[in-house]
Amino acid sequence: MDYYEVLGVTKNASQDEIKKAFHKLAHKYHPDKGGDEKKFKELNEAYQVLSNTEKRSQYDQFGKVFEGGAPGENQGQGFDFNWAWGNQNQDFDLGDLSDVFENFLGFGGKRTTKKDIKKGRDIQVDIEISLEQTLKETVEKINLAKTVTCHRCHGNGAEPGTKIKECFSCRGTGQVQQVKKTFLGSYTTVTVCPSCQGEGTSPEKACNVCKGQGRTKGEETIDVLIPAGIDTNQVIKIEEKGEAGKKGGKAGNLYVRIFVKKHHIFERKGDDLYTLVQIGFPQAAIGDEIEVLTLENTKILLDIPAGTESGKVFKISGKGIPHFGGYGKGNLYVELKIKTPKKLSRKQKELLEELKKEGL
């Protein structure tokens, strides 16, 4: 592998040209940007050598045979960074190259932010309701087994009567700075304080009940308000009803996902309802007035005109599901199906024969 070819520069290229070429190609092939990891490592290896005057001179004179020792020795061994840089006693962290290039070249767009490590976890539960329950606002009670605020320390993690102290290591910030040294130089990272685990404080004496956590295992009964018109897979968010926070931190949220059970009479499509009603042939032929049951369990009179065919659909306005978060309701659609009797009496057969003779 020719290091100059890898970077796409000539052997007479200046240090500035080598640096610009590396930065351009590194942006292109960086794994975090969807590039070729193997190619990126080759670029990195080439830049390590050519960006250093002493190493570049050795490479130009001896090629890669200088790896691992003096020219001609240990030619099959891997590259020894400490020997090549002349820093045998210097400790370099070469483990995470992506962190290095994100700091020097701006890859990845990552930023170190302080997380709310005290916040409790969110909880999701599923509730099944009947189709009738969607007609009006209802309340469902659910019993959750979860972490709750400690009754002894009231969530701060300290034994009653004792103080909560500021962390000596981070001075209450919950973060500490670490300086890492690499072949490209030194850079600073911000990490969670190992002494207080990012909290910034610690109790003088931990609570005897929760052992300093500020929360214990328990149960809570919660009222879930279910709005009218809700549908399957809609989620209700109840703030701060999830797991209790650590040491007085904010509780997580409760997410309730709704499932509406299928109905044996009505089918829901959006906010509209559909139902099937059977009528006899005489009713369809000469017309009639029939009773139609609604989801509210009330009856509505539906006028069937003469000559109605099987499959005819009638719309009854405002007898569907309430519009979620709005006003009004959907519609009820009634499909008529003419039923054919399987058994007929003698008189019924005679009448049908007469109708048949009349051309019906």
PDB file of N, CA and C in Angstrom, residues 136-193:
ATOM      1  N   LYS A 136     -69.251   7.905  25.157  1.00  0.00           N
ATOM      2  CA  LYS A 136     -69.143   9.011  26.102  1.00  0.00           C
ATOM      3  C   LYS A 136     -67.861   8.871  26.917  1.00  0.00           C
ATOM      4  N   GLU A 137     -67.496   9.955  27.581  1.00  0.00           N
ATOM      5  CA  GLU A 137     -66.281   9.961  28.404  1.00  0.00           C
ATOM      6  C   GLU A 137     -66.454   9.011  29.589  1.00  0.00           C
ATOM      7  N   THR A 138     -65.443   8.158  29.788  1.00  0.00           N
ATOM      8  CA  THR A 138     -65.500   7.199  30.890  1.00  0.00           C
ATOM      9  C   THR A 138     -64.192   7.235  31.678  1.00  0.00           C
ATOM     10  N   VAL A 139     -64.215   6.606  32.854  1.00  0.00           N
ATOM     11  CA  VAL A 139     -63.019   6.515  33.699  1.00  0.00           C
ATOM     12  C   VAL A 139     -62.733   5.042  33.985  1.00  0.00           C
ATOM     13  N   GLU A 140     -61.501   4.620  33.701  1.00  0.00           N
ATOM     14  CA  GLU A 140     -61.068   3.262  33.993  1.00  0.00           C
ATOM     15  C   GLU A 140     -60.024   3.305  35.105  1.00  0.00           C
ATOM     16  N   LYS A 141     -60.163   2.430  36.081  1.00  0.00           N
ATOM     17  CA  LYS A 141     -59.170   2.328  37.158  1.00  0.00           C
ATOM     18  C   LYS A 141     -58.191   1.207  36.834  1.00  0.00           C
ATOM     19  N   ILE A 142     -56.889   1.509  36.948  1.00  0.00           N
ATOM     20  CA  ILE A 142     -55.872   0.485  36.745  1.00  0.00           C
ATOM     21  C   ILE A 142     -54.947   0.455  37.947  1.00  0.00           C
ATOM     22  N   ASN A 143     -54.503  -0.730  38.287  1.00  0.00           N
ATOM     23  CA  ASN A 143     -53.606  -0.907  39.432  1.00  0.00           C
ATOM     24  C   ASN A 143     -52.223  -1.257  38.901  1.00  0.00           C
ATOM     25  N   LEU A 144     -51.227  -0.418  39.198  1.00  0.00           N
ATOM     26  CA  LEU A 144     -49.880  -0.600  38.674  1.00  0.00           C
ATOM     27  C   LEU A 144     -48.908  -0.994  39.770  1.00  0.00           C
ATOM     28  N   ALA A 145     -48.114  -2.025  39.492  1.00  0.00           N
ATOM     29  CA  ALA A 145     -46.977  -2.363  40.353  1.00  0.00           C
ATOM     30  C   ALA A 145     -45.759  -1.650  39.781  1.00  0.00           C
ATOM     31  N   LYS A 146     -45.169  -0.745  40.554  1.00  0.00           N
ATOM     32  CA  LYS A 146     -44.078   0.081  40.047  1.00  0.00           C
ATOM     33  C   LYS A 146     -43.275   0.623  41.224  1.00  0.00           C
ATOM     34  N   THR A 147     -42.261   1.422  40.924  1.00  0.00           N
ATOM     35  CA  THR A 147     -41.523   2.097  41.997  1.00  0.00           C
ATOM     36  C   THR A 147     -42.284   3.359  42.385  1.00  0.00           C
ATOM     37  N   VAL A 148     -42.362   3.584  43.696  1.00  0.00           N
ATOM     38  CA  VAL A 148     -43.065   4.758  44.218  1.00  0.00           C
ATOM     39  C   VAL A 148     -42.120   5.528  45.143  1.00  0.00           C
ATOM     40  N   THR A 149     -42.451   6.773  45.412  1.00  0.00           N
ATOM     41  CA  THR A 149     -41.627   7.608  46.284  1.00  0.00           C
ATOM     42  C   THR A 149     -41.548   7.006  47.687  1.00  0.00           C
ATOM     43  N   CYS A 150     -40.359   6.964  48.235  1.00  0.00           N
ATOM     44  CA  CYS A 150     -40.137   6.390  49.565  1.00  0.00           C
ATOM     45  C   CYS A 150     -40.919   7.187  50.617  1.00  0.00           C
ATOM     46  N   HIS A 151     -41.675   6.487  51.445  1.00  0.00           N
ATOM     47  CA  HIS A 151     -42.505   7.167  52.440  1.00  0.00           C
ATOM     48  C   HIS A 151     -41.686   7.712  53.603  1.00  0.00           C
ATOM     49  N   ARG A 152     -40.466   7.189  53.803  1.00  0.00           N
ATOM     50  CA  ARG A 152     -39.662   7.633  54.955  1.00  0.00           C
ATOM     51  C   ARG A 152     -38.885   8.913  54.640  1.00  0.00           C
ATOM     52  N   CYS A 153     -38.183   8.931  53.530  1.00  0.00           N
ATOM     53  CA  CYS A 153     -37.350  10.101  53.195  1.00  0.00           C
ATOM     54  C   CYS A 153     -38.041  11.055  52.237  1.00  0.00           C
ATOM     55  N   HIS A 154     -39.268  10.682  51.793  1.00  0.00           N
ATOM     56  CA  HIS A 154     -40.047  11.512  50.857  1.00  0.00           C
ATOM     57  C   HIS A 154     -39.302  11.754  49.542  1.00  0.00           C
ATOM     58  N   GLY A 155     -38.426  10.808  49.202  1.00  0.00           N
ATOM     59  CA  GLY A 155     -37.806  10.854  47.884  1.00  0.00           C
ATOM     60  C   GLY A 155     -36.410  11.413  47.809  1.00  0.00           C
ATOM     61  N   ASN A 156     -35.876  12.022  48.884  1.00  0.00           N
ATOM     62  CA  ASN A 156     -34.541  12.624  48.748  1.00  0.00           C
ATOM     63  C   ASN A 156     -33.402  11.655  49.029  1.00  0.00           C
ATOM     64  N   GLY A 157     -33.705  10.454  49.519  1.00  0.00           N
ATOM     65  CA  GLY A 157     -32.681   9.437  49.728  1.00  0.00           C
ATOM     66  C   GLY A 157     -31.911   9.545  51.029  1.00  0.00           C
ATOM     67  N   ALA A 158     -32.189  10.575  51.833  1.00  0.00           N
ATOM     68  CA  ALA A 158     -31.440  10.784  53.075  1.00  0.00           C
ATOM     69  C   ALA A 158     -32.277  10.386  54.286  1.00  0.00           C
ATOM     70  N   GLU A 159     -31.626   9.841  55.262  1.00  0.00           N
ATOM     71  CA  GLU A 159     -32.301   9.505  56.520  1.00  0.00           C
ATOM     72  C   GLU A 159     -32.835  10.805  57.136  1.00  0.00           C
ATOM     73  N   PRO A 160     -34.095  10.806  57.585  1.00  0.00           N
ATOM     74  CA  PRO A 160     -34.674  12.028  58.178  1.00  0.00           C
ATOM     75  C   PRO A 160     -33.779  12.615  59.265  1.00  0.00           C
ATOM     76  N   GLY A 161     -33.577  13.929  59.198  1.00  0.00           N
ATOM     77  CA  GLY A 161     -32.734  14.620  60.166  1.00  0.00           C
ATOM     78  C   GLY A 161     -31.295  14.766  59.738  1.00  0.00           C
ATOM     79  N   THR A 162     -30.918  14.148  58.612  1.00  0.00           N
ATOM     80  CA  THR A 162     -29.544  14.276  58.105  1.00  0.00           C
ATOM     81  C   THR A 162     -29.524  15.176  56.883  1.00  0.00           C
ATOM     82  N   LYS A 163     -28.335  15.614  56.518  1.00  0.00           N
ATOM     83  CA  LYS A 163     -28.174  16.580  55.431  1.00  0.00           C
ATOM     84  C   LYS A 163     -27.815  15.888  54.112  1.00  0.00           C
ATOM     85  N   ILE A 164     -28.040  16.624  53.030  1.00  0.00           N
ATOM     86  CA  ILE A 164     -27.609  16.194  51.695  1.00  0.00           C
ATOM     87  C   ILE A 164     -26.458  17.094  51.293  1.00  0.00           C
ATOM     88  N   LYS A 165     -25.315  16.501  50.983  1.00  0.00           N
ATOM     89  CA  LYS A 165     -24.105  17.272  50.707  1.00  0.00           C
ATOM     90  C   LYS A 165     -23.837  17.380  49.212  1.00  0.00           C
ATOM     91  N   GLU A 166     -23.135  18.437  48.862  1.00  0.00           N
ATOM     92  CA  GLU A 166     -22.679  18.618  47.488  1.00  0.00           C
ATOM     93  C   GLU A 166     -21.513  17.679  47.217  1.00  0.00           C
ATOM     94  N   CYS A 167     -21.498  17.074  46.027  1.00  0.00           N
ATOM     95  CA  CYS A 167     -20.423  16.151  45.665  1.00  0.00           C
ATOM     96  C   CYS A 167     -19.089  16.895  45.603  1.00  0.00           C
ATOM     97  N   PHE A 168     -18.079  16.358  46.271  1.00  0.00           N
ATOM     98  CA  PHE A 168     -16.778  17.014  46.312  1.00  0.00           C
ATOM     99  C   PHE A 168     -16.075  16.937  44.965  1.00  0.00           C
ATOM    100  N   SER A 169     -16.265  15.842  44.229  1.00  0.00           N
ATOM    101  CA  SER A 169     -15.534  15.626  42.973  1.00  0.00           C
ATOM    102  C   SER A 169     -15.978  16.567  41.860  1.00  0.00           C
ATOM    103  N   CYS A 170     -17.302  16.734  41.701  1.00  0.00           N
ATOM    104  CA  CYS A 170     -17.812  17.542  40.582  1.00  0.00           C
ATOM    105  C   CYS A 170     -18.356  18.891  41.023  1.00  0.00           C
ATOM    106  N   ARG A 171     -18.330  19.168  42.320  1.00  0.00           N
ATOM    107  CA  ARG A 171     -18.821  20.437  42.868  1.00  0.00           C
ATOM    108  C   ARG A 171     -20.287  20.660  42.530  1.00  0.00           C
ATOM    109  N   GLY A 172     -21.038  19.559  42.514  1.00  0.00           N
ATOM    110  CA  GLY A 172     -22.476  19.680  42.305  1.00  0.00           C
ATOM    111  C   GLY A 172     -22.936  19.686  40.869  1.00  0.00           C
ATOM    112  N   THR A 173     -22.018  19.622  39.920  1.00  0.00           N
ATOM    113  CA  THR A 173     -22.425  19.677  38.507  1.00  0.00           C
ATOM    114  C   THR A 173     -22.860  18.317  37.973  1.00  0.00           C
ATOM    115  N   GLY A 174     -22.396  17.247  38.583  1.00  0.00           N
ATOM    116  CA  GLY A 174     -22.711  15.907  38.104  1.00  0.00           C
ATOM    117  C   GLY A 174     -21.850  15.456  36.946  1.00  0.00           C
ATOM    118  N   GLN A 175     -20.904  16.314  36.531  1.00  0.00           N
ATOM    119  CA  GLN A 175     -20.042  15.989  35.394  1.00  0.00           C
ATOM    120  C   GLN A 175     -18.585  16.319  35.715  1.00  0.00           C
ATOM    121  N   VAL A 176     -17.692  15.561  35.119  1.00  0.00           N
ATOM    122  CA  VAL A 176     -16.263  15.835  35.245  1.00  0.00           C
ATOM    123  C   VAL A 176     -15.640  15.808  33.866  1.00  0.00           C
ATOM    124  N   GLN A 177     -14.532  16.517  33.747  1.00  0.00           N
ATOM    125  CA  GLN A 177     -13.816  16.569  32.465  1.00  0.00           C
ATOM    126  C   GLN A 177     -12.654  15.583  32.472  1.00  0.00           C
ATOM    127  N   GLN A 178     -12.463  14.937  31.326  1.00  0.00           N
ATOM    128  CA  GLN A 178     -11.345  14.023  31.151  1.00  0.00           C
ATOM    129  C   GLN A 178     -10.554  14.431  29.917  1.00  0.00           C
ATOM    130  N   VAL A 179      -9.232  14.445  30.042  1.00  0.00           N
ATOM    131  CA  VAL A 179      -8.357  14.790  28.930  1.00  0.00           C
ATOM    132  C   VAL A 179      -7.800  13.505  28.336  1.00  0.00           C
ATOM    133  N   LYS A 180      -8.045  13.298  27.046  1.00  0.00           N
ATOM    134  CA  LYS A 180      -7.528  12.125  26.350  1.00  0.00           C
ATOM    135  C   LYS A 180      -6.450  12.540  25.367  1.00  0.00           C
ATOM    136  N   LYS A 181      -5.393  11.750  25.299  1.00  0.00           N
ATOM    137  CA  LYS A 181      -4.290  12.034  24.396  1.00  0.00           C
ATOM    138  C   LYS A 181      -4.287  11.003  23.276  1.00  0.00           C
ATOM    139  N   THR A 182      -4.159  11.509  22.048  1.00  0.00           N
ATOM    140  CA  THR A 182      -4.154  10.635  20.883  1.00  0.00           C
ATOM    141  C   THR A 182      -3.013  11.046  19.966  1.00  0.00           C
ATOM    142  N   PHE A 183      -2.860  10.327  18.869  1.00  0.00           N
ATOM    143  CA  PHE A 183      -1.799  10.659  17.919  1.00  0.00           C
ATOM    144  C   PHE A 183      -2.057  11.984  17.214  1.00  0.00           C
ATOM    145  N   LEU A 184      -3.286  12.509  17.305  1.00  0.00           N
ATOM    146  CA  LEU A 184      -3.590  13.807  16.706  1.00  0.00           C
ATOM    147  C   LEU A 184      -3.510  14.937  17.724  1.00  0.00           C
ATOM    148  N   GLY A 185      -3.258  14.590  18.966  1.00  0.00           N
ATOM    149  CA  GLY A 185      -3.177  15.598  20.015  1.00  0.00           C
ATOM    150  C   GLY A 185      -4.096  15.255  21.169  1.00  0.00           C
ATOM    151  N   SER A 186      -4.375  16.227  22.014  1.00  0.00           N
ATOM    152  CA  SER A 186      -5.215  16.016  23.186  1.00  0.00           C
ATOM    153  C   SER A 186      -6.591  16.648  22.977  1.00  0.00           C
ATOM    154  N   TYR A 187      -7.600  16.005  23.553  1.00  0.00           N
ATOM    155  CA  TYR A 187      -8.929  16.597  23.515  1.00  0.00           C
ATOM    156  C   TYR A 187      -9.651  16.274  24.818  1.00  0.00           C
ATOM    157  N   THR A 188     -10.631  17.115  25.149  1.00  0.00           N
ATOM    158  CA  THR A 188     -11.328  17.008  26.420  1.00  0.00           C
ATOM    159  C   THR A 188     -12.747  16.492  26.214  1.00  0.00           C
ATOM    160  N   THR A 189     -13.144  15.545  27.051  1.00  0.00           N
ATOM    161  CA  THR A 189     -14.513  15.040  27.021  1.00  0.00           C
ATOM    162  C   THR A 189     -15.154  15.271  28.388  1.00  0.00           C
ATOM    163  N   VAL A 190     -16.479  15.379  28.386  1.00  0.00           N
ATOM    164  CA  VAL A 190     -17.240  15.548  29.617  1.00  0.00           C
ATOM    165  C   VAL A 190     -17.993  14.257  29.891  1.00  0.00           C
ATOM    166  N   THR A 191     -17.788  13.686  31.070  1.00  0.00           N
ATOM    167  CA  THR A 191     -18.429  12.420  31.422  1.00  0.00           C
ATOM    168  C   THR A 191     -19.162  12.542  32.750  1.00  0.00           C
ATOM    169  N   VAL A 192     -19.977  11.552  33.045  1.00  0.00           N
ATOM    170  CA  VAL A 192     -20.732  11.517  34.302  1.00  0.00           C
ATOM    171  C   VAL A 192     -19.770  11.338  35.472  1.00  0.00           C
ATOM    172  N   CYS A 193     -19.975  12.096  36.504  1.00  0.00           N
ATOM    173  CA  CYS A 193     -19.115  12.013  37.687  1.00  0.00           C
ATOM    174  C   CYS A 193     -19.212  10.621  38.307  1.00  0.00           C
TER     175      CYS A 193
END
